[in-house]
mmCIF file of N, CA and C in Angstrom:
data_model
loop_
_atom_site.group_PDB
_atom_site.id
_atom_site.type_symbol
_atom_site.label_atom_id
_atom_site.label_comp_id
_atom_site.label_asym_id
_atom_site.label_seq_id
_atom_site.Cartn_x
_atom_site.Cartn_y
_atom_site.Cartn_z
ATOM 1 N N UNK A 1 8.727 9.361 15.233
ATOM 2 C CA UNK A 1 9.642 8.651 16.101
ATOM 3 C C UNK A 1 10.920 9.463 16.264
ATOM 4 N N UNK A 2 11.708 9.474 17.573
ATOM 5 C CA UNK A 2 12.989 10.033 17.736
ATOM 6 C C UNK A 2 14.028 9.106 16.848
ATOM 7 N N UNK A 3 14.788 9.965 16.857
ATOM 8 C CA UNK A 3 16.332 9.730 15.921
ATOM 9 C C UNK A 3 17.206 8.651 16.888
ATOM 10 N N UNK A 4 17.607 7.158 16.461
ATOM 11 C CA UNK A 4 18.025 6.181 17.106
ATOM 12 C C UNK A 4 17.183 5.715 18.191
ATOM 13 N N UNK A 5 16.187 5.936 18.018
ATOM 14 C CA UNK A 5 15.363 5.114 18.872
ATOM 15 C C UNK A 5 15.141 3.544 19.078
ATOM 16 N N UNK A 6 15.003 2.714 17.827
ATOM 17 C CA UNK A 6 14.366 1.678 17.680
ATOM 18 C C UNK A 6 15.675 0.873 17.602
ATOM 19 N N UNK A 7 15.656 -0.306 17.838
ATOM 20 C CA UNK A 7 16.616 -1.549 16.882
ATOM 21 C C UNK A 7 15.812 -2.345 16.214
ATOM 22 N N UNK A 8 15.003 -2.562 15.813
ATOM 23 C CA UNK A 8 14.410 -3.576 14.518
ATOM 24 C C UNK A 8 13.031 -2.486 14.561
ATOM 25 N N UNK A 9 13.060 -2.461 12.740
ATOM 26 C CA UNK A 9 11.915 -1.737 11.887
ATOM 27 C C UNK A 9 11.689 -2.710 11.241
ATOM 28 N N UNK A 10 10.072 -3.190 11.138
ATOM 29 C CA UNK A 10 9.660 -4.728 10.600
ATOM 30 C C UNK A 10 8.887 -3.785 9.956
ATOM 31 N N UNK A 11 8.682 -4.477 8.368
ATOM 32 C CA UNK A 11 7.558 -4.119 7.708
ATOM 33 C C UNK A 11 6.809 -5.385 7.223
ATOM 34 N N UNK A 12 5.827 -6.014 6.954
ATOM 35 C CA UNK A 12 5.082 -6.782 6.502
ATOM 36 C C UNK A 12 4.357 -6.190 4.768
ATOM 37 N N UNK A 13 4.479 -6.144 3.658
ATOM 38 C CA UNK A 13 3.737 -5.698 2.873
ATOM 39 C C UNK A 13 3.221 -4.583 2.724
ATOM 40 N N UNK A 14 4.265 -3.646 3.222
ATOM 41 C CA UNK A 14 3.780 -1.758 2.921
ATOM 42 C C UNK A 14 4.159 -1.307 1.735
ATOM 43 N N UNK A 15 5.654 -1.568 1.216
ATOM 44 C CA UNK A 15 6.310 -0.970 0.343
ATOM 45 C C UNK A 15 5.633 -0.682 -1.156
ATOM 46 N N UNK A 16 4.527 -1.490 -1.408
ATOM 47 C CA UNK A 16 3.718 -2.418 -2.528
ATOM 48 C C UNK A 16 3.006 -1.339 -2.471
ATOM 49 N N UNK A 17 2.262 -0.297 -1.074
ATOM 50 C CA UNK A 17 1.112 0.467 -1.155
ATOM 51 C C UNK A 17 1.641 1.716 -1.554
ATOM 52 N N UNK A 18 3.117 2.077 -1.174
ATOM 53 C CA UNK A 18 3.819 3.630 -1.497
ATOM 54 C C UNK A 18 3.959 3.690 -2.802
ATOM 55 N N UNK A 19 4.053 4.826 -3.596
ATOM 56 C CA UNK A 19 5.079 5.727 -4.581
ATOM 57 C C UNK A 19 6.474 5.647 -4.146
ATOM 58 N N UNK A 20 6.957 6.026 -5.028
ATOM 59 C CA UNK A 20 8.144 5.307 -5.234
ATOM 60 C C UNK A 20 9.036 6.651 -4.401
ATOM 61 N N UNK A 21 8.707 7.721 -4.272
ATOM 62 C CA UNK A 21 8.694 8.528 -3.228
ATOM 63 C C UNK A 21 8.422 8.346 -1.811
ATOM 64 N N UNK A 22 7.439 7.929 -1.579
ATOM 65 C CA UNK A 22 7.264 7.303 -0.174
ATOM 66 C C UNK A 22 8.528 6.143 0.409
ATOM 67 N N UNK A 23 8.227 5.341 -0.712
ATOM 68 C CA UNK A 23 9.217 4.394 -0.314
ATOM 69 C C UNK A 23 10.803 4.805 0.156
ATOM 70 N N UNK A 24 11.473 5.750 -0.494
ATOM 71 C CA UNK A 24 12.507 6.621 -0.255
ATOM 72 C C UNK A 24 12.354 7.484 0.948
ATOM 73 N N UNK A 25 11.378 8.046 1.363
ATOM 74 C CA UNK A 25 11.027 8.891 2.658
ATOM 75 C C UNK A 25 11.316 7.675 3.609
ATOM 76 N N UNK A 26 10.431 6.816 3.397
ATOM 77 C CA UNK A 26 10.082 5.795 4.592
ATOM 78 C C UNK A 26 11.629 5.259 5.040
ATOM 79 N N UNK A 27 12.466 4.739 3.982
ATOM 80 C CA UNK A 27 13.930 4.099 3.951
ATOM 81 C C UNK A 27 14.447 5.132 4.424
ATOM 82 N N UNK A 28 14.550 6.454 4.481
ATOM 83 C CA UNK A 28 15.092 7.523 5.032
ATOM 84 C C UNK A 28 15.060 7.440 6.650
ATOM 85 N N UNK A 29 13.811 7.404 7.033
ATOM 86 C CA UNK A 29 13.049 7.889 8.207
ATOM 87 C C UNK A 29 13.488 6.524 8.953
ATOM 88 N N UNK A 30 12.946 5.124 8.611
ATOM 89 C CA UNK A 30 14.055 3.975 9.151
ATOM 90 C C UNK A 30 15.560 3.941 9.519
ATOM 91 N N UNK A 31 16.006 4.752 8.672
ATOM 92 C CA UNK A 31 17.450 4.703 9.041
ATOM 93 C C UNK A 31 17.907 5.915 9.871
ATOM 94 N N UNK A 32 16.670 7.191 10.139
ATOM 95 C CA UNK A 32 16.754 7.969 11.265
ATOM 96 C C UNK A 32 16.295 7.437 12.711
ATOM 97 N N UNK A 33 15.833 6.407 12.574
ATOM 98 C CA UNK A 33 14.820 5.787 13.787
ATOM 99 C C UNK A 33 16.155 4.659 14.472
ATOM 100 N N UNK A 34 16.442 3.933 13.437
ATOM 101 C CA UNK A 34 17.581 2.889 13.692
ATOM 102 C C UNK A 34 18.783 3.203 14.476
ATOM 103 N N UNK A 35 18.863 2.325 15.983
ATOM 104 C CA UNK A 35 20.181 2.446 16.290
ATOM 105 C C UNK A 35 21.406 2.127 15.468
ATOM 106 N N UNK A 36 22.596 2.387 16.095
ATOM 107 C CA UNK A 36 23.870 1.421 15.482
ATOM 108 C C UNK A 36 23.178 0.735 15.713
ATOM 109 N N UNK A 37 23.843 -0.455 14.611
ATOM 110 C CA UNK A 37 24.059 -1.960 14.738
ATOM 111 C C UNK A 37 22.432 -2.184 15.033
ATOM 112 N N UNK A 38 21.286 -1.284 14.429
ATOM 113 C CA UNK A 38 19.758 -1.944 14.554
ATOM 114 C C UNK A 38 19.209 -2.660 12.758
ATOM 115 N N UNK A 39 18.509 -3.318 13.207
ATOM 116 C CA UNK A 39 17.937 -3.969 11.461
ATOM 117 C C UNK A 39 16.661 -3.372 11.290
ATOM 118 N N UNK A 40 16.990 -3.152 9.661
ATOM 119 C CA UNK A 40 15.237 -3.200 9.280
ATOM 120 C C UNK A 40 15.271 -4.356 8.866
ATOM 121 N N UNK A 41 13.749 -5.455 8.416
ATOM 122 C CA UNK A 41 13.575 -6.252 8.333
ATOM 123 C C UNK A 41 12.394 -5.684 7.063
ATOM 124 N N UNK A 42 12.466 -6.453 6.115
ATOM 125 C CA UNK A 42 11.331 -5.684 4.799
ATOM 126 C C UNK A 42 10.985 -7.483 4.343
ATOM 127 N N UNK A 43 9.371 -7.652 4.278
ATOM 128 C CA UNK A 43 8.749 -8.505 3.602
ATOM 129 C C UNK A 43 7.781 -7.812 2.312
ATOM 130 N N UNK A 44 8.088 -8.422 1.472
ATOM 131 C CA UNK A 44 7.415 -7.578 0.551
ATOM 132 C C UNK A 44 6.690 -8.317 -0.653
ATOM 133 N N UNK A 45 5.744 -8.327 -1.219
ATOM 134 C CA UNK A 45 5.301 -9.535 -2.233
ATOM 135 C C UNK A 45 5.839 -8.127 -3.589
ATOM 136 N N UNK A 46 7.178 -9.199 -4.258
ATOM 137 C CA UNK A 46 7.630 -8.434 -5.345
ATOM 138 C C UNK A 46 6.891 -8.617 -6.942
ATOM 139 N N UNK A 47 7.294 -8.364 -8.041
ATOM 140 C CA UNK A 47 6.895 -8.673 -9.254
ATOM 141 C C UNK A 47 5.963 -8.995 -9.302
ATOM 142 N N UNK A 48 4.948 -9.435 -8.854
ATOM 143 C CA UNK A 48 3.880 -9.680 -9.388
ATOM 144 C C UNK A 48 2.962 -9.993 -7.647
ATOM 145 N N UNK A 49 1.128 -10.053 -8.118
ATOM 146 C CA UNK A 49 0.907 -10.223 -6.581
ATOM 147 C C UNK A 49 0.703 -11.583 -6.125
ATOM 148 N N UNK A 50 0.617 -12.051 -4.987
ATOM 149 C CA UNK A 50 1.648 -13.056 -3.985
ATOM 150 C C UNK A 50 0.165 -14.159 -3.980
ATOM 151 N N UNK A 51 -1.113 -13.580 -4.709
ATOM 152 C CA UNK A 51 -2.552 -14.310 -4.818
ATOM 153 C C UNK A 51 -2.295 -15.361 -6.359
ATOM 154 N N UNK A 52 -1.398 -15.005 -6.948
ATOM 155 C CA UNK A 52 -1.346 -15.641 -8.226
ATOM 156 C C UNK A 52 -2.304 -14.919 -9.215
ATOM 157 N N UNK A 53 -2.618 -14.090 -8.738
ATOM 158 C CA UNK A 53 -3.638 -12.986 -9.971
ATOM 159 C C UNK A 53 -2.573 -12.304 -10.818
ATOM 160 N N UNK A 54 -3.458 -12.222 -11.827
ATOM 161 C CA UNK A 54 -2.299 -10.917 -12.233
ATOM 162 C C UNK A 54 -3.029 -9.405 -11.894
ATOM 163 N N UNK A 55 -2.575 -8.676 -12.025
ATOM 164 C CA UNK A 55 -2.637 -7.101 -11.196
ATOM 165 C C UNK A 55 -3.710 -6.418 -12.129
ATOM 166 N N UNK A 56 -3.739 -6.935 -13.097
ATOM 167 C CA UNK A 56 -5.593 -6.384 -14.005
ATOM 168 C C UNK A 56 -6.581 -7.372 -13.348
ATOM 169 N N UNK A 57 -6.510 -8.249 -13.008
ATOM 170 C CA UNK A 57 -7.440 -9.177 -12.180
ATOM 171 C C UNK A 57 -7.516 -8.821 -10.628
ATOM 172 N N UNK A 58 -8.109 -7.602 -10.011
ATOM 173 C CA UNK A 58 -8.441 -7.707 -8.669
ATOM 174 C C UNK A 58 -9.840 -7.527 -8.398
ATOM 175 N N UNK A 59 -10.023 -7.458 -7.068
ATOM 176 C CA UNK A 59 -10.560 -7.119 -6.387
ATOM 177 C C UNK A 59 -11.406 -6.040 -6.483
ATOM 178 N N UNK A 60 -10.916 -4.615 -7.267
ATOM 179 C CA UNK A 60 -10.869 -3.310 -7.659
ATOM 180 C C UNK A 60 -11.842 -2.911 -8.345
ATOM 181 N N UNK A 61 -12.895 -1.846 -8.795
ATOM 182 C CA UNK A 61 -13.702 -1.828 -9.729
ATOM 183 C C UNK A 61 -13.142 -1.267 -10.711
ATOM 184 N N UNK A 62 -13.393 -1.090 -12.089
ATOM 185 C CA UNK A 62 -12.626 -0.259 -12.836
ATOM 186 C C UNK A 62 -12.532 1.189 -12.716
ATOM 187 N N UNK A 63 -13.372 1.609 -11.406
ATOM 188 C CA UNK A 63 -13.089 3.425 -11.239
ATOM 189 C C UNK A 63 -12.406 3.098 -10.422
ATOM 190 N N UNK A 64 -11.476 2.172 -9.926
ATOM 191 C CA UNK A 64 -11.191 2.688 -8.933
ATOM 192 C C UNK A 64 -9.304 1.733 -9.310
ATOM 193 N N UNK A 65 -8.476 2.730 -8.964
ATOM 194 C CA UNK A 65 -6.848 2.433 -9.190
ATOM 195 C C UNK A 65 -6.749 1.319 -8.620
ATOM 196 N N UNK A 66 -5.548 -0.249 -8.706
ATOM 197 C CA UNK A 66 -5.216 -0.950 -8.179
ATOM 198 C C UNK A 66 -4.083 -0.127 -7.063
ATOM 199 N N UNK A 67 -4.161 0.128 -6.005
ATOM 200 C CA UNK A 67 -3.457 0.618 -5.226
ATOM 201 C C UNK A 67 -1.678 -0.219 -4.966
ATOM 202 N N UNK A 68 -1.618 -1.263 -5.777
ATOM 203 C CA UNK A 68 -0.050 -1.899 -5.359
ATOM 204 C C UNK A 68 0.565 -1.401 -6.874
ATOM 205 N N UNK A 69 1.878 -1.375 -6.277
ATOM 206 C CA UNK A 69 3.238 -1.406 -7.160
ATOM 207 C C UNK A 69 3.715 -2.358 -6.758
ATOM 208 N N UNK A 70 4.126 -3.412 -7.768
ATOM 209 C CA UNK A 70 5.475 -4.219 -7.272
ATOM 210 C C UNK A 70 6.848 -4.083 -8.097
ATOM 211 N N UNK A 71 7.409 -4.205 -7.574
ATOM 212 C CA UNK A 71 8.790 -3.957 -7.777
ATOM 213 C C UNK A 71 9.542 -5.114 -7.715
ATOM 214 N N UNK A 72 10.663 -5.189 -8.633
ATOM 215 C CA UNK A 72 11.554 -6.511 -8.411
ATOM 216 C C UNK A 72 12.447 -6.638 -6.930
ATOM 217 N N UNK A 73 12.517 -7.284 -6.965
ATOM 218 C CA UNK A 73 13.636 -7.474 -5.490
ATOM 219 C C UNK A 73 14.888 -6.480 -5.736
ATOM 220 N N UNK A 74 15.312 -7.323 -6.537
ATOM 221 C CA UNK A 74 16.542 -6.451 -7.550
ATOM 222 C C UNK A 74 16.584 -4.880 -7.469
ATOM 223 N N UNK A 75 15.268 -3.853 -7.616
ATOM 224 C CA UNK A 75 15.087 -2.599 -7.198
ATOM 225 C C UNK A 75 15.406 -2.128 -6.139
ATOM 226 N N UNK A 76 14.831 -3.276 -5.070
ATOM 227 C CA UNK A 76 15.188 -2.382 -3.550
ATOM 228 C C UNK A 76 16.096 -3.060 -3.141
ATOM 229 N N UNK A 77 16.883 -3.917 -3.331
ATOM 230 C CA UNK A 77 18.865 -3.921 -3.033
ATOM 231 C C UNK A 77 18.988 -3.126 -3.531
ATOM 232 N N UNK A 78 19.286 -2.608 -4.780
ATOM 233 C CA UNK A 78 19.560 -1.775 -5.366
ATOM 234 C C UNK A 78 20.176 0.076 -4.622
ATOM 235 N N UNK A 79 18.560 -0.278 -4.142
ATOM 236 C CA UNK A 79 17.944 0.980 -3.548
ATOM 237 C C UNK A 79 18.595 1.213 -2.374
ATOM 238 N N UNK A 80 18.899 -0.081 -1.795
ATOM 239 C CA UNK A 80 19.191 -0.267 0.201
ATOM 240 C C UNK A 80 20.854 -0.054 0.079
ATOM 241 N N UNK A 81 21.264 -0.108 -1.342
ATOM 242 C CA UNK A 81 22.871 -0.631 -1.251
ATOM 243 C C UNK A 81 23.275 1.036 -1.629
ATOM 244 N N UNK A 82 22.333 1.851 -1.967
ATOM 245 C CA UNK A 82 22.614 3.024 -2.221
ATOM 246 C C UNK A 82 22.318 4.552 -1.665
ATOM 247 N N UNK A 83 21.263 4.104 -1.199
ATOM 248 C CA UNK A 83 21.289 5.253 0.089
ATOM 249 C C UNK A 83 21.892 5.082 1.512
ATOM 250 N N UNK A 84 22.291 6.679 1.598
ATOM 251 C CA UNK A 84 23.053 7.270 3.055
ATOM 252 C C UNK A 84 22.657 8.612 3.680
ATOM 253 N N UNK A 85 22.441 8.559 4.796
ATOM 254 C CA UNK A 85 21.563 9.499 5.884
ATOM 255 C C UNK A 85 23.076 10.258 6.511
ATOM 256 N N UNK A 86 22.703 11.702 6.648
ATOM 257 C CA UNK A 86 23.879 11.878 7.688
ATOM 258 C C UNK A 86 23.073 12.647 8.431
ATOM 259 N N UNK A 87 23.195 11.632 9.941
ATOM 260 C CA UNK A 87 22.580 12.284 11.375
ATOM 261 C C UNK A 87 23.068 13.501 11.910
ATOM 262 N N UNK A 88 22.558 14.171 12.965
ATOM 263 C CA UNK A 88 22.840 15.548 13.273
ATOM 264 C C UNK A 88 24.169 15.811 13.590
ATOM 265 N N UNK A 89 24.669 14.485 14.075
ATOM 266 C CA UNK A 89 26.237 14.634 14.603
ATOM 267 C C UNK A 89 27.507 15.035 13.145
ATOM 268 N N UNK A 90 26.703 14.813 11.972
ATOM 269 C CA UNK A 90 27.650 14.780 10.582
ATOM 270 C C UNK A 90 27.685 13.003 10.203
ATOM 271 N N UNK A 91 27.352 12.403 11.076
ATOM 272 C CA UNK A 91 27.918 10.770 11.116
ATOM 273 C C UNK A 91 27.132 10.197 9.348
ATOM 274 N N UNK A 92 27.805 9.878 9.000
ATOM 275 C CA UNK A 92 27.001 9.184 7.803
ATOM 276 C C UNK A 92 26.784 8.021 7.808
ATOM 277 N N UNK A 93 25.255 7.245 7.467
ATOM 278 C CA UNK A 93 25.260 5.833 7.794
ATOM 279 C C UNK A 93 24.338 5.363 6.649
ATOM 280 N N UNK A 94 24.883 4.025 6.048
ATOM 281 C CA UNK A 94 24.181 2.878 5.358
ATOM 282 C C UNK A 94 23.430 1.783 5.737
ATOM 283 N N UNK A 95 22.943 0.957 4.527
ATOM 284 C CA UNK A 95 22.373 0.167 4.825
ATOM 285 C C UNK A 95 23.566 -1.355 4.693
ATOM 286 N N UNK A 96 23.410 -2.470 5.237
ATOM 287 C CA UNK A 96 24.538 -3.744 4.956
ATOM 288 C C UNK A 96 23.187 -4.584 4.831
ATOM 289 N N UNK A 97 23.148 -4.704 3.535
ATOM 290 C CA UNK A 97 22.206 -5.713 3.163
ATOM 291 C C UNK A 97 22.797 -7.057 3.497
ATOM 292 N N UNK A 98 21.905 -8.153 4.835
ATOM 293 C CA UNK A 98 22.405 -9.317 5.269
ATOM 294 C C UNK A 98 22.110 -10.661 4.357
ATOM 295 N N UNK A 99 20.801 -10.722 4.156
ATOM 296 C CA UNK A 99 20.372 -11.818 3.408
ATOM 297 C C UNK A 99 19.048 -10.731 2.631
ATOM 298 N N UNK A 100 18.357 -11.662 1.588
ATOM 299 C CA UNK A 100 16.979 -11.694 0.432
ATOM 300 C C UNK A 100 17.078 -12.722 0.076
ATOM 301 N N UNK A 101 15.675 -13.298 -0.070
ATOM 302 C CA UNK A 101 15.485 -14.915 -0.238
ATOM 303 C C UNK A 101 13.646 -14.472 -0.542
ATOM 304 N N UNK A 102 12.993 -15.610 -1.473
ATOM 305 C CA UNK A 102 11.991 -15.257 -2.041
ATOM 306 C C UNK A 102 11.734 -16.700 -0.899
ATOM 307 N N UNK A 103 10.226 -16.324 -1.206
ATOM 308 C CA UNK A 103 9.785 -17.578 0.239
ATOM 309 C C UNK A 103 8.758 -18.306 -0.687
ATOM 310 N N UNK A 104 8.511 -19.219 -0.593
ATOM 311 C CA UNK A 104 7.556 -19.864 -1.111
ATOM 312 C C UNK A 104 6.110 -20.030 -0.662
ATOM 313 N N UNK A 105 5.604 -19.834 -1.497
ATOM 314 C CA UNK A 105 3.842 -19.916 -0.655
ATOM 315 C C UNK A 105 2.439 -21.199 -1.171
ATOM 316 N N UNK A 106 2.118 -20.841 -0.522
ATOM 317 C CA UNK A 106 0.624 -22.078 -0.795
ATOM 318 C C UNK A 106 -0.427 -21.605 -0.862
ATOM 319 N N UNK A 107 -1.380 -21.820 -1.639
ATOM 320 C CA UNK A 107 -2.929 -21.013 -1.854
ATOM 321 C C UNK A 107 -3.858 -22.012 -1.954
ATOM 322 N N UNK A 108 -4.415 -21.637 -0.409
ATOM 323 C CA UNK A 108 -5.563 -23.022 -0.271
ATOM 324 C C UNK A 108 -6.767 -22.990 -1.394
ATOM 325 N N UNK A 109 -7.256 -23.655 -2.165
ATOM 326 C CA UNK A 109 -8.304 -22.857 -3.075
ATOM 327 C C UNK A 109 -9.594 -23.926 -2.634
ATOM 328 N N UNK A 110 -10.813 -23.181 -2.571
ATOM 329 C CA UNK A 110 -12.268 -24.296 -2.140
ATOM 330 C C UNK A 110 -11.880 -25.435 -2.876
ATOM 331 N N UNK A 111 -13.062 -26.037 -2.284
ATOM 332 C CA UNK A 111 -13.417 -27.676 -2.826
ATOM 333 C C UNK A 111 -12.050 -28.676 -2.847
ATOM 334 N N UNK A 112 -11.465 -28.182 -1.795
ATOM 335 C CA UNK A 112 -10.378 -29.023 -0.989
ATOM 336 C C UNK A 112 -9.444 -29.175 -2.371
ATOM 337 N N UNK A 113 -9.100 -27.897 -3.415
ATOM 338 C CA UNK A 113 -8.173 -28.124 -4.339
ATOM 339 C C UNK A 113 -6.577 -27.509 -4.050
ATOM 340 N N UNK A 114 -5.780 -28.236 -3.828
ATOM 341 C CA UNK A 114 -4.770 -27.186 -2.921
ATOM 342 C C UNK A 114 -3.336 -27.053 -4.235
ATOM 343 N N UNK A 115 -3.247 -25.533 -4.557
ATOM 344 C CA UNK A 115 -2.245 -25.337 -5.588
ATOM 345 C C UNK A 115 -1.121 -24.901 -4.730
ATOM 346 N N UNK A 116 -0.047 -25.567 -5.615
ATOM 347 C CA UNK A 116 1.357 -24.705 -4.853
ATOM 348 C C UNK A 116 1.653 -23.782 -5.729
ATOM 349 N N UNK A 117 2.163 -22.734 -5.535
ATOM 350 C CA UNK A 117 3.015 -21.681 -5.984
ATOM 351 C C UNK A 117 4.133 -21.289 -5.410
ATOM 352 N N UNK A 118 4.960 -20.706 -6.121
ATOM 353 C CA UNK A 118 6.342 -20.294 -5.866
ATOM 354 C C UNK A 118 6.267 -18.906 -6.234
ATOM 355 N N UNK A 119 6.004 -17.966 -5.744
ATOM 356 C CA UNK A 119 5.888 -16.521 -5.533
ATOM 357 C C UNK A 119 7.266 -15.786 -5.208
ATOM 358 N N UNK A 120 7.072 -14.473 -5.726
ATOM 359 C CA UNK A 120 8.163 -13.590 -6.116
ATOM 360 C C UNK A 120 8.250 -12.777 -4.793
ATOM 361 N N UNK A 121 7.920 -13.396 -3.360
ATOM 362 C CA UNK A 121 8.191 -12.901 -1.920
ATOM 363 C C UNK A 121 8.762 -12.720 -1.635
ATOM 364 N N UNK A 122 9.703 -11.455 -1.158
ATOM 365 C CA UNK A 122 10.958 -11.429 -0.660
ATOM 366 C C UNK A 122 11.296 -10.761 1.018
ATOM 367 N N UNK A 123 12.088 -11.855 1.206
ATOM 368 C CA UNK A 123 12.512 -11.424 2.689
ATOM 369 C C UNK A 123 13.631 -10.321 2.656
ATOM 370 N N UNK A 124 14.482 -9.304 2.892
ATOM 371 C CA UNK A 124 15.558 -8.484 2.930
ATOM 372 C C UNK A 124 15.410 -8.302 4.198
ATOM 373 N N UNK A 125 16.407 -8.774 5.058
ATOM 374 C CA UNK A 125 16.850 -8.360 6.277
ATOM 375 C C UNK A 125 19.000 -7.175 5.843
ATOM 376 N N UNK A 126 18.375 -6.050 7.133
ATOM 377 C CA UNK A 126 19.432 -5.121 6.547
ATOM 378 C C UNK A 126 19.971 -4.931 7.604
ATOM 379 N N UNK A 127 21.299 -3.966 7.809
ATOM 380 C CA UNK A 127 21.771 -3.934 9.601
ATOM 381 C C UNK A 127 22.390 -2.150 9.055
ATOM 382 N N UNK A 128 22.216 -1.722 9.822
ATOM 383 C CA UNK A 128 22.479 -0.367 9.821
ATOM 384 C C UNK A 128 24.111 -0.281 10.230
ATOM 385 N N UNK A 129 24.760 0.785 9.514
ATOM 386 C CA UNK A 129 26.215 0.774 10.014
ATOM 387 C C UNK A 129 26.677 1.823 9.933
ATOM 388 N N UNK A 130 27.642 2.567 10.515
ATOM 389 C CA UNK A 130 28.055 3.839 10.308
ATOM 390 C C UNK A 130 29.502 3.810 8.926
ATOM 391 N N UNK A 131 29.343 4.620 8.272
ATOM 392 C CA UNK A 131 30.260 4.671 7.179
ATOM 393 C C UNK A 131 31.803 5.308 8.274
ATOM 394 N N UNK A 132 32.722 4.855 8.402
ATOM 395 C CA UNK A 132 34.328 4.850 9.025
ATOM 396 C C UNK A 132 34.745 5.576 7.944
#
């Protein structure tokens, strides 16, 4: 993608599939893509996964890696409140973390048994800004 191209970068549940490297490229490359005043928007199932399994319980065979990381919420504020890009002009720009809020979820399970859970989901909406 070109440099200030976009105003909203939505992710749905990627961050979980990167290295912790990727994830830093990707937050990089968003904030090269991002106009002024554009948002990323990050959904992410944190700490633990968003099925109520725990992460030795998947899907997975044992040759084969569980492909997610989760991470606390807490990590990527962390992360968003601390990196800065400087575009070709010299301009240096951050992230303004707006809101994070964990969302609550529901897991229909057969034989019409319906559990609630309260999952470690997090919304982070961010707004891009130039450092003055």
């Amino acid at each position: 993608m070109d440099e200030k191209s976009v105003d909203l970068v939505f992710t749905n549940w990627l961050m979980m599939y990167l290295s912790d490297r990727e994830v830093i490229e990707f937050l990089f490359n968003a904030m090269r893509w991002l106009r002024a005043d554009g948002y990323l928007h990050l959904r992410e199932s944190c700490s633990e996964p968003s099925t109520g399994r725990s992460k030795s319980a998947t899907l997975h065979s044992n040759a084969e890696a569980n492909p997610t990381h989760y991470r606390f919420s807490s990590l990527y504020i962390k992360l968003l409140r601390a990196i800065r890009y400087r575009d070709n002009d010299g301009k240096v720009w951050r992230f303004d973390v707006q809101w994070s809020c964990s969302v609550p979820t529901y897991i229909t399970v057969s034989l019409q048994f319906k559990i609630s859970r309260v999952s470690d989901l997090n919304v982070i909406r961010l707004q891009i800004l130039a450092i003055e």
